[in-house]
Every structure is written in C-alpha cells, then in structure tokens.
C-alpha cells in the first residue's frame, strides 16, 4: 500500500461522509433557520419550539433517505473490503 492509495481511500471516505450526512444536516439547518425566523417575527422564544421541528424533520429525512444512505455506506464498505487483497503486498 503506497501513500497515493492511502490518500485516495481517505478522500473517498471524506466524500462518502459528506454525501451521507448532507441531507440530514441540510434539513436541520433549513428547519432551524425557518424556526429562528418564525421566533424572531413572533417574538416567541421557547426552546422546545426550536428543537421539536428539527427532530421531526430529521426523522422524516432518515425515513426517506435512510435506504439510500445505507446503500451508499454498504457499497463503500464492500469496495473497501474488496480492495484489501490488492493493497497488501
């Protein structure tokens, strides 16, 4: 295993991390922004008002995008495991 292979594997791992976490983080960011805007307009500053909508939105994203996320992770792990024999010299 040379340094180029290690760097490539690290780059693929980071890209996979970004791809899998982007839907959840993007949804939480968007819902948090909308709730903050709503709280600023109505001057209602309740902590649960910020938490509960984000939780519901993230659960919905996991329900919708969960199978895709799992498939992506399983494929990445499968490719990584298949690359092990070729990288050991």
Coordinates of N, CA, C and O in Angstrom, one line a residue:
X1 N 0.9 -1.2 0.0 CA 0.0 0.0 0.0 C 0.9 1.2 0.0 O 1.7 1.4 0.9
X2 N 0.7 2.0 -1.0 CA 1.6 3.2 -1.1 C 0.8 4.4 -0.6 O -0.4 4.4 -0.3
X3 N 1.5 5.6 -0.5 CA 0.8 6.8 0.0 C -0.3 7.3 -0.8 O -1.3 7.8 -0.3
X4 N -0.2 7.1 -2.1 CA -1.3 7.6 -3.0 C -2.6 6.8 -2.8 O -3.7 7.4 -2.8
X5 N -2.5 5.5 -2.5 CA -3.6 4.7 -2.2 C -4.3 5.1 -0.9 O -5.5 5.2 -0.8
X6 N -3.4 5.4 0.1 CA -4.0 5.8 1.4 C -4.7 7.2 1.2 O -5.8 7.4 1.8
X7 N -4.1 8.1 0.5 CA -4.7 9.4 0.3 C -6.1 9.2 -0.5 O -7.0 9.9 -0.2
X8 N -6.1 8.4 -1.5 CA -7.3 8.1 -2.2 C -8.4 7.6 -1.4 O -9.6 8.0 -1.4
X9 N -8.0 6.6 -0.5 CA -9.0 6.0 0.4 C -9.5 7.0 1.4 O -10.7 7.1 1.7
X10 N -8.7 7.9 1.9 CA -9.1 8.9 2.8 C -10.0 9.9 2.1 O -11.0 10.4 2.7
X11 N -9.7 10.3 0.9 CA -10.5 11.2 0.1 C -11.9 10.6 -0.1 O -12.9 11.3 0.0
X12 N -11.9 9.3 -0.5 CA -13.2 8.7 -0.7 C -14.0 8.6 0.6 O -15.3 8.7 0.5
X13 N -13.4 8.4 1.7 CA -14.1 8.3 3.0 C -14.7 9.6 3.3 O -15.8 9.7 3.8
X14 N -13.9 10.7 3.1 CA -14.5 12.0 3.4 C -15.6 12.4 2.5 O -16.6 13.0 2.9
X15 N -15.5 12.1 1.2 CA -16.6 12.3 0.3 C -17.8 11.5 0.7 O -18.9 12.1 0.6
X16 N -17.6 10.3 1.1 CA -18.8 9.5 1.5 C -19.4 10.1 2.7 O -20.7 10.1 2.8
X17 N -18.6 10.6 3.7 CA -19.1 11.2 4.9 C -20.0 12.4 4.5 O -21.1 12.6 5.0
X18 N -19.5 13.2 3.6 CA -20.3 14.4 3.2 C -21.5 14.1 2.5 O -22.6 14.7 2.7
X19 N -21.5 13.1 1.6 CA -22.7 12.7 0.8 C -23.8 12.1 1.7 O -24.9 12.4 1.6
X20 N -23.4 11.3 2.7 CA -24.4 10.7 3.6 C -24.9 11.6 4.6 O -26.1 11.6 4.9
X21 N -24.1 12.5 5.1 CA -24.6 13.5 6.1 C -25.2 14.7 5.6 O -26.0 15.4 6.3
X22 N -25.1 15.0 4.3 CA -25.6 16.3 3.8 C -27.1 16.4 3.8 O -27.6 17.4 4.2
X23 N -27.9 15.3 3.5 CA -29.4 15.5 3.6 C -29.8 15.8 5.0 O -30.7 16.7 5.2
X24 N -29.3 15.1 6.0 CA -29.7 15.4 7.4 C -29.3 16.7 7.9 O -30.1 17.5 8.5
X25 N -28.0 17.1 7.7 CA -27.5 18.4 8.1 C -28.2 19.5 7.4 O -28.5 20.6 8.0
X26 N -28.4 19.4 6.1 CA -29.1 20.4 5.3 C -30.5 20.7 5.8 O -31.0 21.8 5.9
X27 N -31.2 19.6 6.1 CA -32.6 19.7 6.6 C -32.6 20.3 7.9 O -33.4 21.2 8.2
X28 N -31.7 19.9 8.8 CA -31.7 20.5 10.2 C -31.4 22.0 10.1 O -31.9 22.8 10.8
X29 N -30.4 22.3 9.2 CA -30.1 23.8 9.0 C -31.3 24.6 8.5 O -31.6 25.7 9.0
X30 N -31.9 24.1 7.5 CA -33.1 24.8 6.9 C -34.2 24.9 7.9 O -34.8 26.0 8.0
X31 N -34.6 23.9 8.6 CA -35.6 23.9 9.6 C -35.3 24.9 10.7 O -36.1 25.7 11.2
X32 N -34.0 24.8 11.2 CA -33.6 25.7 12.2 C -33.6 27.1 11.8 O -34.0 28.0 12.6
X33 N -33.3 27.4 10.6 CA -33.3 28.8 10.1 C -34.8 29.3 10.0 O -35.1 30.4 10.4
X34 N -35.7 28.4 9.5 CA -37.1 28.8 9.4 C -37.7 29.0 10.8 O -38.5 30.0 11.0
X35 N -37.4 28.2 11.8 CA -37.9 28.3 13.1 C -37.3 29.6 13.8 O -38.1 30.3 14.4
X36 N -36.1 29.8 13.6 CA -35.5 31.1 14.1 C -36.1 32.3 13.5 O -36.4 33.3 14.2
X37 N -36.4 32.3 12.2 CA -37.1 33.4 11.6 C -38.5 33.5 12.2 O -38.9 34.7 12.5
X38 N -39.2 32.4 12.3 CA -40.5 32.5 12.9 C -40.5 33.0 14.4 O -41.3 33.9 14.8
X39 N -39.5 32.6 15.1 CA -39.3 33.1 16.5 C -39.0 34.6 16.5 O -39.5 35.3 17.4
X40 N -38.2 35.0 15.6 CA -37.8 36.5 15.6 C -39.0 37.3 15.2 O -39.2 38.4 15.7
X41 N -39.8 36.8 14.3 CA -41.0 37.6 13.8 C -42.1 37.6 14.9 O -42.7 38.7 15.2
X42 N -42.3 36.5 15.5 CA -43.4 36.4 16.5 C -42.9 36.7 18.0 O -43.8 36.8 18.9
X43 N -41.7 36.8 18.2 CA -41.0 37.1 19.5 C -41.4 36.0 20.5 O -41.6 36.3 21.7
X44 N -41.6 34.8 20.0 CA -41.8 33.6 20.9 C -40.5 32.9 21.0 O -39.9 32.4 20.0
X45 N -39.9 32.9 22.2 CA -38.6 32.3 22.4 C -38.7 31.1 23.3 O -38.4 31.2 24.5
X46 N -39.2 30.0 22.8 CA -39.3 28.8 23.5 C -38.3 27.8 23.0 O -38.2 27.6 21.8
X47 N -37.6 27.1 23.9 CA -36.5 26.2 23.5 C -37.1 25.0 22.8 O -36.5 24.5 21.8
X48 N -38.2 24.5 23.2 CA -38.8 23.3 22.6 C -39.3 23.6 21.2 O -39.4 22.7 20.3
X49 N -39.7 24.9 20.9 CA -40.1 25.3 19.6 C -39.0 25.1 18.6 O -39.2 24.9 17.4
X50 N -37.8 25.3 19.0 CA -36.6 25.1 18.1 C -36.2 23.7 18.0 O -35.7 23.3 16.9
X51 N -36.4 22.9 19.0 CA -36.0 21.5 19.0 C -36.9 20.5 18.3 O -36.5 19.7 17.5
X52 N -38.2 20.6 18.6 CA -39.1 19.6 18.1 C -39.3 19.6 16.6 O -39.2 18.5 16.0
X53 N -39.4 20.8 15.9 CA -39.5 20.7 14.4 C -38.2 20.1 13.8 O -38.3 19.4 12.8
X54 N -37.1 20.5 14.3 CA -35.8 19.9 13.8 C -35.8 18.4 13.9 O -35.4 17.6 13.0
X55 N -36.2 17.9 15.1 CA -36.2 16.5 15.4 C -37.2 15.8 14.4 O -36.8 14.7 13.8
X56 N -38.4 16.3 14.2 CA -39.3 15.7 13.3 C -38.8 15.7 11.9 O -38.9 14.7 11.2
X57 N -38.2 16.8 11.5 CA -37.7 16.9 10.1 C -36.5 15.9 9.9 O -36.5 15.3 8.8
X58 N -35.7 15.8 10.9 CA -34.5 14.9 10.7 C -35.0 13.4 10.7 O -34.5 12.6 9.9
X59 N -36.0 13.1 11.5 CA -36.6 11.7 11.5 C -37.2 11.5 10.1 O -37.1 10.4 9.5
X60 N -37.9 12.5 9.5 CA -38.5 12.3 8.2 C -37.4 12.1 7.2 O -37.6 11.3 6.2
X61 N -36.3 12.8 7.3 CA -35.3 12.6 6.3 C -34.6 11.3 6.4 O -34.4 10.6 5.4
X62 N -34.5 10.8 7.6 CA -33.9 9.4 7.8 C -34.9 8.4 7.2 O -34.5 7.4 6.7
X63 N -36.2 8.6 7.4 CA -37.2 7.7 6.8 C -37.2 7.7 5.3 O -37.3 6.6 4.7
X64 N -37.0 8.9 4.7 CA -37.0 9.0 3.3 C -35.6 8.6 2.6 O -35.6 7.8 1.7
X65 N -34.6 9.2 3.2 CA -33.2 8.9 2.6 C -32.4 7.8 3.3 O -31.3 7.5 2.8
X66 N -33.0 7.2 4.3 CA -32.3 6.2 5.0 C -31.8 5.0 4.2 O -30.7 4.6 4.2
X67 N -32.7 4.5 3.3 CA -32.3 3.3 2.5 C -31.2 3.7 1.5 O -30.2 3.0 1.3
X68 N -31.2 4.9 1.0 CA -30.1 5.4 0.1 C -28.8 5.5 0.9 O -27.8 5.1 0.4
X69 N -28.9 6.1 2.1 CA -27.7 6.3 2.9 C -27.1 4.9 3.2 O -25.9 4.7 3.1
X70 N -27.9 4.0 3.6 CA -27.4 2.6 3.9 C -26.8 2.0 2.7 O -25.8 1.3 2.8
X71 N -27.4 2.1 1.6 CA -26.9 1.5 0.3 C -25.5 2.1 0.0 O -24.6 1.4 -0.4
X72 N -25.4 3.4 0.1 CA -24.1 4.1 -0.1 C -23.0 3.6 0.8 O -21.9 3.3 0.4
X73 N -23.4 3.5 2.1 CA -22.4 3.0 3.1 C -22.0 1.6 2.8 O -20.8 1.2 2.9
X74 N -23.0 0.7 2.5 CA -22.7 -0.7 2.3 C -21.8 -0.9 1.0 O -20.9 -1.7 1.0
X75 N -22.1 -0.1 0.0 CA -21.3 -0.2 -1.2 C -19.9 0.3 -1.0 O -18.9 -0.3 -1.5
X76 N -19.7 1.3 -0.2 CA -18.4 1.9 0.1 C -17.6 0.8 0.9 O -16.4 0.6 0.6
X77 N -18.2 0.2 1.9 CA -17.5 -0.8 2.7 C -17.2 -2.0 1.9 O -16.1 -2.6 2.0
X78 N -18.1 -2.4 1.0 CA -17.8 -3.5 0.1 C -16.6 -3.3 -0.8 O -15.7 -4.1 -0.9
X79 N -16.6 -2.1 -1.4 CA -15.4 -1.7 -2.2 C -14.1 -1.7 -1.4 O -13.1 -2.1 -1.9
X80 N -14.2 -1.2 -0.2 CA -13.0 -1.1 0.6 C -12.5 -2.5 1.0 O -11.3 -2.8 0.9
X81 N -13.5 -3.4 1.3 CA -13.1 -4.8 1.7 C -12.5 -5.5 0.4 O -11.6 -6.3 0.6
X82 N -13.1 -5.3 -0.7 CA -12.6 -5.9 -1.9 C -11.2 -5.4 -2.3 O -10.4 -6.0 -3.0
X83 N -10.9 -4.1 -1.9 CA -9.6 -3.6 -2.2 C -8.5 -4.0 -1.3 O -7.3 -3.8 -1.6
X84 N -8.8 -4.7 -0.2 CA -7.8 -5.1 0.8 C -6.8 -6.0 0.2 O -5.6 -5.8 0.3
X85 N -7.2 -7.1 -0.5 CA -6.2 -8.1 -1.0 C -5.2 -7.4 -2.0 O -4.0 -7.8 -2.1
X86 N -5.7 -6.5 -2.8 CA -4.8 -5.8 -3.8 C -3.9 -4.8 -3.2 O -2.8 -4.5 -3.7
X87 N -4.2 -4.4 -2.0 CA -3.3 -3.3 -1.3 C -2.3 -3.9 -0.4 O -1.3 -3.3 -0.1
X88 N -2.4 -5.2 -0.1 CA -1.4 -5.9 0.8 C -0.4 -6.5 -0.1 O -0.7 -7.3 -0.9
X89 N 0.9 -6.1 0.1 CA 2.0 -6.6 -0.7 C 3.0 -7.2 0.2 O 3.2 -6.9 1.3

